Tab-separated table of C-alpha atoms in Angstrom:
chain	number	residue	atom	x	y	z
A	1	UNK	CA	3.174	76.922	-19.612
A	2	UNK	CA	4.501	74.229	-17.367
A	3	UNK	CA	2.831	70.864	-17.301
A	4	UNK	CA	3.642	68.309	-14.663
A	5	UNK	CA	2.024	65.017	-15.435
A	6	UNK	CA	3.014	63.625	-12.068
A	7	UNK	CA	2.801	60.132	-10.719
A	8	UNK	CA	-0.634	59.489	-12.206
A	9	UNK	CA	0.747	59.567	-15.693
A	10	UNK	CA	3.698	57.484	-14.582
A	11	UNK	CA	1.300	54.806	-13.405
A	12	UNK	CA	-0.662	54.990	-16.660
A	13	UNK	CA	2.590	54.773	-18.531
A	14	UNK	CA	3.499	51.686	-16.509
A	15	UNK	CA	0.171	50.059	-17.289
A	16	UNK	CA	0.563	50.890	-20.968
A	17	UNK	CA	4.023	49.408	-20.978
A	18	UNK	CA	2.493	46.061	-20.011
A	19	UNK	CA	0.392	45.994	-23.162
A	20	UNK	CA	1.775	44.426	-26.335
A	21	UNK	CA	2.871	46.609	-29.192
A	22	UNK	CA	0.848	46.956	-32.341
A	23	UNK	CA	1.272	43.831	-34.456
A	24	UNK	CA	0.477	45.752	-37.632
A	25	UNK	CA	2.740	48.784	-37.410
A	26	UNK	CA	5.741	47.252	-39.142
A	27	UNK	CA	3.576	45.775	-41.888
A	28	UNK	CA	2.017	49.121	-42.732
A	29	UNK	CA	5.378	50.842	-42.608
A	30	UNK	CA	6.621	48.491	-45.320
A	31	UNK	CA	3.585	49.049	-47.495
A	32	UNK	CA	4.550	52.682	-47.817
A	33	UNK	CA	7.669	51.685	-49.732
A	34	UNK	CA	5.759	49.786	-52.392
A	35	UNK	CA	6.387	50.882	-55.965
A	36	UNK	CA	3.568	52.018	-58.231
A	37	UNK	CA	1.599	53.517	-55.353
A	38	UNK	CA	1.511	56.659	-57.430
A	39	UNK	CA	-0.256	54.716	-60.169
A	40	UNK	CA	-2.839	53.482	-57.666
A	41	UNK	CA	-3.411	57.019	-56.477
A	42	UNK	CA	-3.864	58.151	-60.051
A	43	UNK	CA	-6.929	55.925	-60.239
A	44	UNK	CA	-8.169	56.153	-56.632
A	45	UNK	CA	-7.923	59.276	-54.434
A	46	UNK	CA	-6.584	57.433	-51.423
A	47	UNK	CA	-5.459	60.517	-49.567
A	48	UNK	CA	-8.770	62.308	-49.911
A	49	UNK	CA	-10.714	59.196	-48.981
A	50	UNK	CA	-8.504	58.901	-45.937
A	51	UNK	CA	-9.262	62.465	-44.940
A	52	UNK	CA	-13.011	62.007	-45.316
A	53	UNK	CA	-12.900	58.750	-43.409
A	54	UNK	CA	-11.011	60.366	-40.543
A	55	UNK	CA	-13.540	63.147	-40.213
A	56	UNK	CA	-16.377	60.653	-40.524
A	57	UNK	CA	-14.911	58.452	-37.784
A	58	UNK	CA	-14.577	61.430	-35.501
A	59	UNK	CA	-18.175	62.443	-36.200
A	60	UNK	CA	-19.498	58.950	-35.524
A	61	UNK	CA	-17.450	58.718	-32.344
A	62	UNK	CA	-18.866	62.027	-31.182
A	63	UNK	CA	-22.374	60.868	-31.985
A	64	UNK	CA	-21.975	57.693	-29.953
A	65	UNK	CA	-20.525	59.611	-27.068
A	66	UNK	CA	-23.573	61.848	-27.105
A	67	UNK	CA	-25.907	58.864	-27.420
A	68	UNK	CA	-24.300	57.171	-24.436
A	69	UNK	CA	-24.678	60.345	-22.446
A	70	UNK	CA	-28.306	60.792	-23.515
A	71	UNK	CA	-29.139	57.206	-22.618
A	72	UNK	CA	-27.490	57.741	-19.284
A	73	UNK	CA	-29.712	60.693	-18.470
A	74	UNK	CA	-32.715	58.782	-19.881
A	75	UNK	CA	-33.242	61.375	-22.585
A	76	UNK	CA	-33.607	58.624	-25.164
A	77	UNK	CA	-34.478	54.952	-24.846
A	78	UNK	CA	-32.249	51.899	-25.381
B	1	UNK	CA	-23.720	42.484	-33.413
B	2	UNK	CA	-22.056	44.706	-35.961
B	3	UNK	CA	-23.214	47.753	-34.084
B	4	UNK	CA	-21.832	46.439	-30.808
B	5	UNK	CA	-18.490	45.671	-32.390
B	6	UNK	CA	-18.396	49.067	-33.933
B	7	UNK	CA	-19.258	50.680	-30.616
B	8	UNK	CA	-16.393	48.825	-28.957
B	9	UNK	CA	-13.979	50.048	-31.611
B	10	UNK	CA	-15.269	53.577	-31.267
B	11	UNK	CA	-14.914	53.442	-27.513
B	12	UNK	CA	-11.330	52.303	-27.958
B	13	UNK	CA	-10.840	55.193	-30.365
B	14	UNK	CA	-12.347	57.735	-27.994
B	15	UNK	CA	-10.447	56.442	-24.987
B	16	UNK	CA	-7.290	56.522	-27.018
B	17	UNK	CA	-7.958	60.055	-28.204
B	18	UNK	CA	-8.567	61.198	-24.661
B	19	UNK	CA	-5.532	59.593	-23.132
B	20	UNK	CA	-3.081	59.931	-25.968
B	21	UNK	CA	-2.254	63.603	-25.476
B	22	UNK	CA	-1.350	62.888	-21.879
B	23	UNK	CA	0.823	59.914	-22.576
B	24	UNK	CA	2.057	60.073	-26.116
B	25	UNK	CA	5.064	62.253	-26.230
B	26	UNK	CA	8.536	62.284	-27.541
B	27	UNK	CA	11.191	60.100	-26.045
B	28	UNK	CA	14.593	61.114	-27.204
B	29	UNK	CA	17.852	59.421	-26.592
B	30	UNK	CA	20.781	61.486	-27.762
B	31	UNK	CA	19.600	64.194	-30.071
B	32	UNK	CA	22.170	65.693	-32.311
B	33	UNK	CA	21.416	68.939	-34.012
B	34	UNK	CA	24.020	69.138	-36.659
B	35	UNK	CA	24.777	72.328	-38.443
B	36	UNK	CA	24.050	70.599	-41.682
B	37	UNK	CA	20.679	69.441	-40.555
B	38	UNK	CA	19.538	72.716	-39.114
B	39	UNK	CA	20.758	74.779	-42.017
B	40	UNK	CA	19.155	72.383	-44.454
B	41	UNK	CA	15.956	72.618	-42.492
B	42	UNK	CA	16.114	76.389	-42.510
B	43	UNK	CA	16.731	76.605	-46.193
B	44	UNK	CA	14.132	73.955	-46.880
B	45	UNK	CA	11.715	76.171	-45.021
B	46	UNK	CA	12.333	78.766	-47.676
B	47	UNK	CA	11.769	76.341	-50.491
B	48	UNK	CA	15.272	75.193	-51.280
B	49	UNK	CA	15.571	71.483	-51.962
B	50	UNK	CA	18.700	69.523	-51.389
B	51	UNK	CA	20.097	66.863	-53.610
B	52	UNK	CA	21.030	64.629	-50.746
B	53	UNK	CA	20.695	64.494	-47.046
B	54	UNK	CA	22.529	62.831	-44.268
B	55	UNK	CA	25.772	60.951	-44.460
B	56	UNK	CA	26.549	57.661	-46.059
B	57	UNK	CA	27.763	56.266	-42.794
B	58	UNK	CA	25.511	54.713	-40.238
B	59	UNK	CA	26.496	57.215	-37.605
B	60	UNK	CA	23.909	59.646	-36.407
B	61	UNK	CA	25.415	62.968	-37.263
B	62	UNK	CA	22.498	65.295	-36.810
B	63	UNK	CA	21.836	65.796	-40.459
B	64	UNK	CA	18.398	66.551	-41.717
B	65	UNK	CA	17.587	62.881	-41.981
B	66	UNK	CA	18.241	62.479	-38.299
B	67	UNK	CA	16.068	65.472	-37.590
B	68	UNK	CA	13.305	63.919	-39.629
B	69	UNK	CA	13.678	60.709	-37.655
B	70	UNK	CA	13.496	62.673	-34.441
B	71	UNK	CA	10.474	64.540	-35.693
B	72	UNK	CA	8.785	61.314	-36.716
B	73	UNK	CA	9.372	59.927	-33.250
B	74	UNK	CA	7.994	63.113	-31.792
B	75	UNK	CA	4.748	62.925	-33.742
B	76	UNK	CA	4.495	59.175	-33.246
B	77	UNK	CA	4.961	58.202	-36.849
B	78	UNK	CA	7.635	56.623	-38.961
B	79	UNK	CA	9.605	58.132	-41.787
B	80	UNK	CA	7.790	55.960	-44.289
B	81	UNK	CA	4.398	57.151	-43.119
B	82	UNK	CA	5.487	60.766	-43.002
B	83	UNK	CA	6.918	60.586	-46.481
B	84	UNK	CA	5.132	57.796	-48.264
B	85	UNK	CA	5.969	59.277	-51.614
B	86	UNK	CA	9.523	60.274	-50.903
B	87	UNK	CA	12.675	58.312	-50.888
B	88	UNK	CA	13.928	59.608	-47.597
B	89	UNK	CA	16.745	57.396	-46.503
B	90	UNK	CA	20.058	58.090	-44.926
B	91	UNK	CA	22.513	59.190	-47.542
B	92	UNK	CA	19.855	59.160	-50.189
B	93	UNK	CA	20.808	60.186	-53.652
B	94	UNK	CA	17.326	61.438	-54.241
B	95	UNK	CA	15.739	64.810	-53.954
B	96	UNK	CA	14.031	65.553	-50.696
B	97	UNK	CA	11.448	68.267	-50.730
B	98	UNK	CA	9.832	69.368	-47.540
B	99	UNK	CA	6.668	71.314	-47.800
B	100	UNK	CA	3.037	71.594	-46.976
B	101	UNK	CA	1.532	71.809	-43.563
B	102	UNK	CA	4.176	69.450	-42.288
B	103	UNK	CA	6.830	72.075	-42.763
B	104	UNK	CA	5.700	74.521	-40.119
B	105	UNK	CA	5.465	71.846	-37.499
B	106	UNK	CA	8.808	70.381	-38.453
B	107	UNK	CA	10.463	73.768	-38.442
B	108	UNK	CA	9.102	74.559	-35.012
B	109	UNK	CA	10.363	71.232	-33.815
B	110	UNK	CA	13.847	71.935	-35.135
B	111	UNK	CA	13.760	75.349	-33.559
B	112	UNK	CA	12.757	73.783	-30.312
B	113	UNK	CA	15.608	71.327	-30.519
B	114	UNK	CA	18.042	74.103	-31.223
B	115	UNK	CA	16.839	76.293	-28.430
B	116	UNK	CA	16.934	73.459	-25.973
B	117	UNK	CA	20.624	74.016	-26.195
B	118	UNK	CA	20.336	77.431	-24.656
B	119	UNK	CA	20.988	77.878	-21.017
B	120	UNK	CA	20.571	80.965	-18.957
B	121	UNK	CA	23.829	82.667	-18.211
B	122	UNK	CA	25.749	80.838	-20.873
B	123	UNK	CA	29.080	82.124	-21.977
B	124	UNK	CA	28.896	84.312	-25.025
B	125	UNK	CA	30.256	82.613	-28.065
B	126	UNK	CA	30.358	79.242	-26.418
B	127	UNK	CA	28.198	76.209	-26.740
B	128	UNK	CA	26.365	77.089	-23.571
B	129	UNK	CA	24.872	80.125	-25.211
B	130	UNK	CA	23.545	77.998	-27.960
B	131	UNK	CA	22.753	78.507	-31.554
B	132	UNK	CA	20.878	81.545	-32.649
B	133	UNK	CA	18.898	81.860	-35.776
B	134	UNK	CA	19.035	85.353	-37.093
B	135	UNK	CA	18.007	87.273	-40.101
B	136	UNK	CA	21.029	87.859	-42.202
B	137	UNK	CA	21.481	90.954	-44.242
B	138	UNK	CA	24.412	89.325	-45.947
B	139	UNK	CA	22.509	86.479	-47.549
B	140	UNK	CA	19.631	88.258	-49.168
B	141	UNK	CA	17.568	88.128	-46.025
B	142	UNK	CA	17.812	84.423	-45.541
B	143	UNK	CA	17.986	83.309	-41.955
B	144	UNK	CA	21.279	81.801	-40.980
B	145	UNK	CA	22.647	80.505	-37.767
B	146	UNK	CA	25.181	82.521	-35.923
B	147	UNK	CA	27.297	81.502	-33.066
B	148	UNK	CA	27.136	84.589	-30.945
B	149	UNK	CA	30.258	86.593	-30.797
B	150	UNK	CA	32.998	85.424	-33.006
B	151	UNK	CA	31.677	83.004	-35.494
B	152	UNK	CA	30.103	83.495	-38.825
B	153	UNK	CA	27.872	81.043	-40.581
B	154	UNK	CA	27.351	80.978	-44.275
B	155	UNK	CA	25.141	79.090	-46.574
B	156	UNK	CA	25.573	78.733	-50.259
B	157	UNK	CA	24.649	76.602	-53.160
B	158	UNK	CA	26.056	75.409	-56.402
B	159	UNK	CA	25.371	78.719	-58.072
B	160	UNK	CA	28.159	80.169	-56.046
B	161	UNK	CA	31.482	79.441	-57.669
B	162	UNK	CA	33.566	80.606	-54.791
B	163	UNK	CA	33.598	82.073	-51.333
B	164	UNK	CA	36.344	84.443	-50.363
B	165	UNK	CA	37.282	85.282	-46.843
B	166	UNK	CA	39.808	87.986	-46.147
B	167	UNK	CA	40.770	89.775	-43.001
B	168	UNK	CA	43.444	90.661	-40.560
B	169	UNK	CA	42.326	88.210	-37.973
B	170	UNK	CA	43.321	84.628	-37.735
B	171	UNK	CA	40.650	82.054	-38.266
B	172	UNK	CA	40.510	79.714	-35.358
B	173	UNK	CA	37.959	77.276	-36.619
B	174	UNK	CA	36.696	76.402	-40.039
B	175	UNK	CA	33.994	73.992	-40.939
B	176	UNK	CA	32.091	73.361	-44.076
B	177	UNK	CA	30.246	70.635	-45.847
B	178	UNK	CA	30.098	69.951	-49.508
B	179	UNK	CA	27.947	67.676	-51.518
B	180	UNK	CA	27.845	66.588	-55.092
B	181	UNK	CA	24.742	67.033	-57.162
B	182	UNK	CA	22.634	63.906	-57.066
B	183	UNK	CA	25.099	62.147	-54.904
B	184	UNK	CA	25.883	61.745	-51.289
B	185	UNK	CA	27.493	64.251	-49.070
B	186	UNK	CA	31.082	64.739	-49.924
B	187	UNK	CA	33.915	65.428	-47.626
B	188	UNK	CA	33.000	67.068	-44.388
B	189	UNK	CA	36.029	68.386	-42.661
B	190	UNK	CA	36.550	70.086	-39.386
B	191	UNK	CA	39.612	72.161	-38.796
B	192	UNK	CA	40.890	73.542	-35.630
B	193	UNK	CA	43.525	76.061	-36.449
B	194	UNK	CA	45.972	77.034	-33.815
B	195	UNK	CA	48.023	79.381	-35.911
B	196	UNK	CA	47.163	81.980	-38.435
B	197	UNK	CA	47.286	81.813	-42.175
B	198	UNK	CA	45.817	78.481	-42.873
B	199	UNK	CA	43.834	78.137	-46.001
B	200	UNK	CA	41.870	75.281	-47.316
B	201	UNK	CA	40.751	74.199	-50.672
B	202	UNK	CA	38.711	71.315	-51.828
B	203	UNK	CA	40.122	67.986	-52.614
B	204	UNK	CA	40.430	66.779	-56.154
B	205	UNK	CA	39.404	63.234	-56.848
B	206	UNK	CA	43.032	62.103	-56.748
B	207	UNK	CA	43.441	63.492	-53.261
B	208	UNK	CA	45.372	66.560	-54.292
B	209	UNK	CA	44.449	70.142	-53.664
B	210	UNK	CA	41.972	71.281	-56.251
B	211	UNK	CA	43.675	74.588	-56.922
B	212	UNK	CA	47.322	73.843	-56.546
B	213	UNK	CA	47.512	70.163	-57.282
B	214	UNK	CA	49.590	69.752	-54.160
B	215	UNK	CA	49.123	66.446	-52.443
B	216	UNK	CA	46.970	66.599	-49.391
B	217	UNK	CA	47.692	63.084	-48.353
B	218	UNK	CA	47.877	62.864	-44.613
B	219	UNK	CA	47.039	66.512	-44.193
B	220	UNK	CA	43.840	68.347	-43.614
B	221	UNK	CA	44.632	71.439	-45.498
B	222	UNK	CA	46.996	73.567	-47.373
B	223	UNK	CA	49.210	76.241	-45.929
B	224	UNK	CA	48.791	79.628	-47.427
B	225	UNK	CA	50.842	82.018	-45.391
B	226	UNK	CA	50.284	85.606	-46.266
B	227	UNK	CA	51.952	87.328	-43.372
B	228	UNK	CA	49.469	88.936	-41.051
B	229	UNK	CA	46.767	89.033	-43.655
B	230	UNK	CA	44.705	85.944	-44.006
B	231	UNK	CA	42.970	85.412	-47.253
B	232	UNK	CA	41.702	82.545	-49.226
B	233	UNK	CA	39.071	81.396	-51.538
B	234	UNK	CA	37.127	78.247	-51.005
B	235	UNK	CA	36.597	76.831	-54.420
B	236	UNK	CA	34.063	74.127	-55.042
B	237	UNK	CA	34.544	71.927	-58.026
B	238	UNK	CA	31.965	71.917	-60.749
B	239	UNK	CA	28.814	70.180	-59.696
B	240	UNK	CA	29.534	70.521	-56.007
B	241	UNK	CA	27.567	72.362	-53.448
B	242	UNK	CA	28.890	74.345	-50.588
B	243	UNK	CA	25.842	73.901	-48.526
B	244	UNK	CA	26.979	75.578	-45.423
B	245	UNK	CA	29.872	76.158	-43.161
B	246	UNK	CA	31.268	78.482	-40.602
B	247	UNK	CA	34.489	79.842	-39.370
B	248	UNK	CA	35.507	81.570	-36.214
B	249	UNK	CA	37.841	84.449	-35.766
B	250	UNK	CA	39.352	86.510	-33.046
B	251	UNK	CA	36.618	88.632	-31.548
B	252	UNK	CA	39.115	91.313	-30.653
B	253	UNK	CA	40.113	91.762	-34.267
B	254	UNK	CA	38.136	93.330	-37.035
B	255	UNK	CA	35.577	91.115	-38.640
B	256	UNK	CA	36.757	89.617	-41.892
B	257	UNK	CA	35.214	90.290	-45.227
B	258	UNK	CA	33.282	87.529	-46.840
B	259	UNK	CA	32.316	87.688	-50.442
B	260	UNK	CA	30.864	85.207	-52.773
B	261	UNK	CA	30.867	85.144	-56.508
B	262	UNK	CA	28.139	84.149	-58.856
B	263	UNK	CA	24.480	84.224	-58.166
B	264	UNK	CA	22.308	82.521	-55.641
B	265	UNK	CA	22.704	83.112	-51.977
B	266	UNK	CA	25.164	85.923	-52.033
B	267	UNK	CA	27.383	86.709	-49.137
B	268	UNK	CA	28.846	90.158	-49.417
B	269	UNK	CA	30.212	92.781	-47.158
B	270	UNK	CA	31.426	92.494	-43.647
B	271	UNK	CA	29.217	90.478	-41.384
B	272	UNK	CA	27.800	92.408	-38.492
B	273	UNK	CA	28.109	90.087	-35.545
B	274	UNK	CA	26.235	89.678	-33.338
B	275	UNK	CA	23.014	90.364	-35.096
B	276	UNK	CA	19.630	90.884	-33.589
B	277	UNK	CA	17.428	87.968	-32.819
B	278	UNK	CA	14.107	88.009	-34.585
B	279	UNK	CA	11.308	89.133	-32.361
B	280	UNK	CA	9.132	86.114	-32.989
B	281	UNK	CA	11.515	83.759	-31.284
B	282	UNK	CA	11.969	84.144	-27.569
B	283	UNK	CA	14.600	82.518	-25.479
B	284	UNK	CA	12.844	80.943	-22.581
B	285	UNK	CA	14.237	77.512	-22.004
B	286	UNK	CA	15.899	77.218	-18.676
B	287	UNK	CA	17.221	74.425	-16.589
B	288	UNK	CA	19.970	73.354	-18.951
B	289	UNK	CA	23.577	73.884	-18.184
B	290	UNK	CA	26.598	73.941	-20.367
B	291	UNK	CA	27.621	70.600	-18.934
B	292	UNK	CA	24.636	69.090	-20.674
B	293	UNK	CA	26.145	69.811	-24.024
B	294	UNK	CA	28.991	68.200	-25.804
B	295	UNK	CA	30.468	68.379	-29.237
B	296	UNK	CA	30.893	65.265	-31.281
B	297	UNK	CA	33.783	64.405	-33.539
B	298	UNK	CA	32.234	66.310	-36.407
B	299	UNK	CA	32.045	69.467	-34.342
B	300	UNK	CA	28.307	69.295	-34.054
B	301	UNK	CA	26.278	69.953	-31.018
B	302	UNK	CA	25.008	66.956	-29.185
B	303	UNK	CA	22.145	67.552	-26.875
B	304	UNK	CA	21.740	65.463	-23.831
B	305	UNK	CA	18.861	63.120	-23.381
B	306	UNK	CA	15.586	64.803	-22.675
B	307	UNK	CA	14.965	62.608	-19.701
B	308	UNK	CA	17.990	63.964	-17.947
B	309	UNK	CA	16.749	67.518	-18.168
B	310	UNK	CA	13.675	69.224	-16.944
B	311	UNK	CA	12.434	71.996	-19.142
B	312	UNK	CA	10.638	74.191	-16.705
B	313	UNK	CA	9.476	76.874	-19.068
B	314	UNK	CA	9.440	77.566	-22.724
B	315	UNK	CA	7.934	80.370	-24.709
B	316	UNK	CA	8.970	79.025	-28.061
B	317	UNK	CA	6.024	76.816	-28.802
B	318	UNK	CA	3.558	75.947	-26.158
B	319	UNK	CA	2.118	73.255	-28.393
B	320	UNK	CA	5.211	71.208	-27.761
B	321	UNK	CA	4.824	69.295	-24.530
B	322	UNK	CA	6.889	70.431	-21.595
B	323	UNK	CA	7.793	68.503	-18.558
B	324	UNK	CA	9.053	64.975	-18.244
B	325	UNK	CA	8.549	62.812	-21.260
B	326	UNK	CA	7.221	59.318	-21.269
B	327	UNK	CA	8.051	56.723	-23.777
B	328	UNK	CA	4.914	55.236	-25.233
B	329	UNK	CA	1.454	56.291	-26.195
B	330	UNK	CA	-1.763	54.404	-26.406
B	331	UNK	CA	-1.698	54.673	-30.158
B	332	UNK	CA	1.149	52.183	-30.301
B	333	UNK	CA	-0.136	49.459	-27.975
B	334	UNK	CA	-2.706	46.792	-28.640
B	335	UNK	CA	-5.705	47.006	-28.669
B	336	UNK	CA	-5.828	50.806	-28.524
B	337	UNK	CA	-3.673	50.957	-31.612
B	338	UNK	CA	-6.347	49.516	-33.886
B	339	UNK	CA	-7.911	52.841	-34.990
B	340	UNK	CA	-4.464	54.250	-35.674
B	341	UNK	CA	-3.448	51.072	-37.452
B	342	UNK	CA	-6.467	51.479	-39.656
B	343	UNK	CA	-5.478	55.049	-40.299
B	344	UNK	CA	-1.838	54.157	-40.974
B	345	UNK	CA	-2.949	51.379	-43.280
B	346	UNK	CA	-4.705	53.852	-45.538
B	347	UNK	CA	-2.008	56.427	-45.032
B	348	UNK	CA	0.613	53.983	-46.246
B	349	UNK	CA	-1.304	53.725	-49.502
B	350	UNK	CA	-1.395	57.465	-49.992
B	351	UNK	CA	1.012	58.828	-52.583
B	352	UNK	CA	1.294	61.546	-55.162
B	353	UNK	CA	-0.807	60.524	-58.182
B	354	UNK	CA	1.376	59.519	-61.084
B	355	UNK	CA	-0.057	58.725	-64.476
B	356	UNK	CA	0.826	55.138	-65.396
B	357	UNK	CA	3.295	54.877	-68.200
B	358	UNK	CA	4.395	51.579	-69.692
B	359	UNK	CA	6.476	50.427	-72.590
B	360	UNK	CA	6.416	46.935	-74.010
B	361	UNK	CA	8.969	45.648	-76.424
B	362	UNK	CA	7.396	43.173	-78.794
B	363	UNK	CA	10.092	41.266	-80.567
B	364	UNK	CA	9.426	38.363	-82.923
B	365	UNK	CA	12.730	37.526	-84.511
B	366	UNK	CA	11.308	34.940	-86.893
B	367	UNK	CA	9.102	37.545	-88.516
B	368	UNK	CA	11.575	40.362	-88.107
B	369	UNK	CA	9.230	42.336	-85.893
B	370	UNK	CA	10.626	44.529	-83.155
B	371	UNK	CA	8.250	47.170	-81.994
B	372	UNK	CA	7.865	49.077	-78.749
B	373	UNK	CA	4.374	49.872	-77.644
B	374	UNK	CA	4.186	52.765	-75.225
B	375	UNK	CA	1.168	53.630	-73.168
B	376	UNK	CA	1.168	56.905	-71.350
B	377	UNK	CA	-1.896	57.768	-69.329
B	378	UNK	CA	-0.765	61.319	-68.708
B	379	UNK	CA	-2.868	62.386	-71.682
B	380	UNK	CA	-5.839	61.474	-69.546
B	381	UNK	CA	-4.814	63.462	-66.470
B	382	UNK	CA	-7.848	65.723	-66.675
B	383	UNK	CA	-10.219	62.795	-67.059
B	384	UNK	CA	-8.549	60.991	-64.177
B	385	UNK	CA	-8.960	64.043	-61.962
B	386	UNK	CA	-12.688	64.099	-62.706
B	387	UNK	CA	-12.941	60.359	-62.066
B	388	UNK	CA	-11.182	60.726	-58.736
B	389	UNK	CA	-13.628	63.412	-57.699
B	390	UNK	CA	-16.522	61.199	-58.708
B	391	UNK	CA	-15.042	58.287	-56.762
B	392	UNK	CA	-14.733	60.535	-53.745
B	393	UNK	CA	-18.344	61.586	-54.087
B	394	UNK	CA	-19.351	57.938	-54.376
B	395	UNK	CA	-17.373	57.159	-51.267
B	396	UNK	CA	-19.176	59.938	-49.395
B	397	UNK	CA	-22.531	58.595	-50.535
B	398	UNK	CA	-21.496	55.152	-49.302
B	399	UNK	CA	-20.513	56.598	-45.950
B	400	UNK	CA	-23.876	58.329	-45.676
B	401	UNK	CA	-25.676	55.042	-46.312
B	402	UNK	CA	-23.475	53.229	-43.803
B	403	UNK	CA	-24.017	56.001	-41.255
B	404	UNK	CA	-27.786	55.728	-41.690
B	405	UNK	CA	-27.585	51.998	-41.088
B	406	UNK	CA	-25.341	52.414	-38.063
B	407	UNK	CA	-27.492	54.971	-36.374
B	408	UNK	CA	-30.772	53.250	-37.024
B	409	UNK	CA	-29.336	49.901	-35.940
């Protein structure tokens, strides 16, 4: 398989490069090094909650996409 | 108002999800695939953990740490988010264990890096032909890397008290790495031997040869001339690993005999070189030339920057993007990063559950009291597991209620 993104992607990449970087990324990266996170996870299933939340977000996003589409074709009201 | 805000965030999420695959890819500068790193990755794939990874220096040497960094860059994450529960740092004295679903992806990535080094029409036995990963019959079926033609790669661990190499051919190149248990990598030496009958032992802590006591100051090895027959044993000290190494010999001469004492990854018999490539890995990367490759001071292969090459085809893993690579993805720029920031925020809090265990020393000298109170929650592991499940169920119920509110408006 050979994929050539071409100049379109280059332009998108240029536009993206104008945007500021995430202001939170470094903060979250440091949180991962905190001690006693294992203790927290002993009480709260953070990983599993994260997994459920991810799936839930995807489901909600899909629902809203569908709702936008259905409103667009006047299948449902506003 | 809340619904509108949420819709905006979701739109950002959806737009990001749509555009990210097209723009978020791996931007590599110089990628070094060190023998150490690749062998460690291979053996890690088969469940072997290593006491330490990388070098203590700040130089990028292509060790497994560097590969992990490269992999993290490839998947758009950081080391700390990939391994929130692991102490993965350069030269770490901690145990690194690679496993889970991450492993397959990481292994494919390493394979891809290795096979990028392959160019069509490369010279057999040279860098241009690249590194091949083969199934070894000498090491209990473990895959090892072979340099096609003349060179033989071995891998071993601390269970192996010695490695013996004998033969009528002159070694032309010897390389190995050692590491101490629960410590950093030890001496990594590269030898280029221009004459026959060199032999090398490990260094004692005082700088002398471990076996003979002869000073090795200012020298890289110890002469052991045995006429036309070359033979030596590589002897690790107690508590040292021979993680891997290779030597090269004259292709026109008979292959030497390699044997290894002890248990563990045994190397016995005469290596059959070249061996057959496994059928599930296909060479298909073209467009690279031998001039793209160099060897660094440690004798490790340094791959050129991705941007300077165009990978026209690959049959190794079509899931890995081909074509020119761009540097940034939407997931890392504001405001499209917000959903991923939210995800990373929770991900950074994820860790392996560890039962809290505390000890308090209560000392009242005036009353002569000195007692230590220890609290260990591990006795309640089963209860905690049930509680976590209940919390998860409660979270799901909460999500259902929130979903109902969101949809109904």
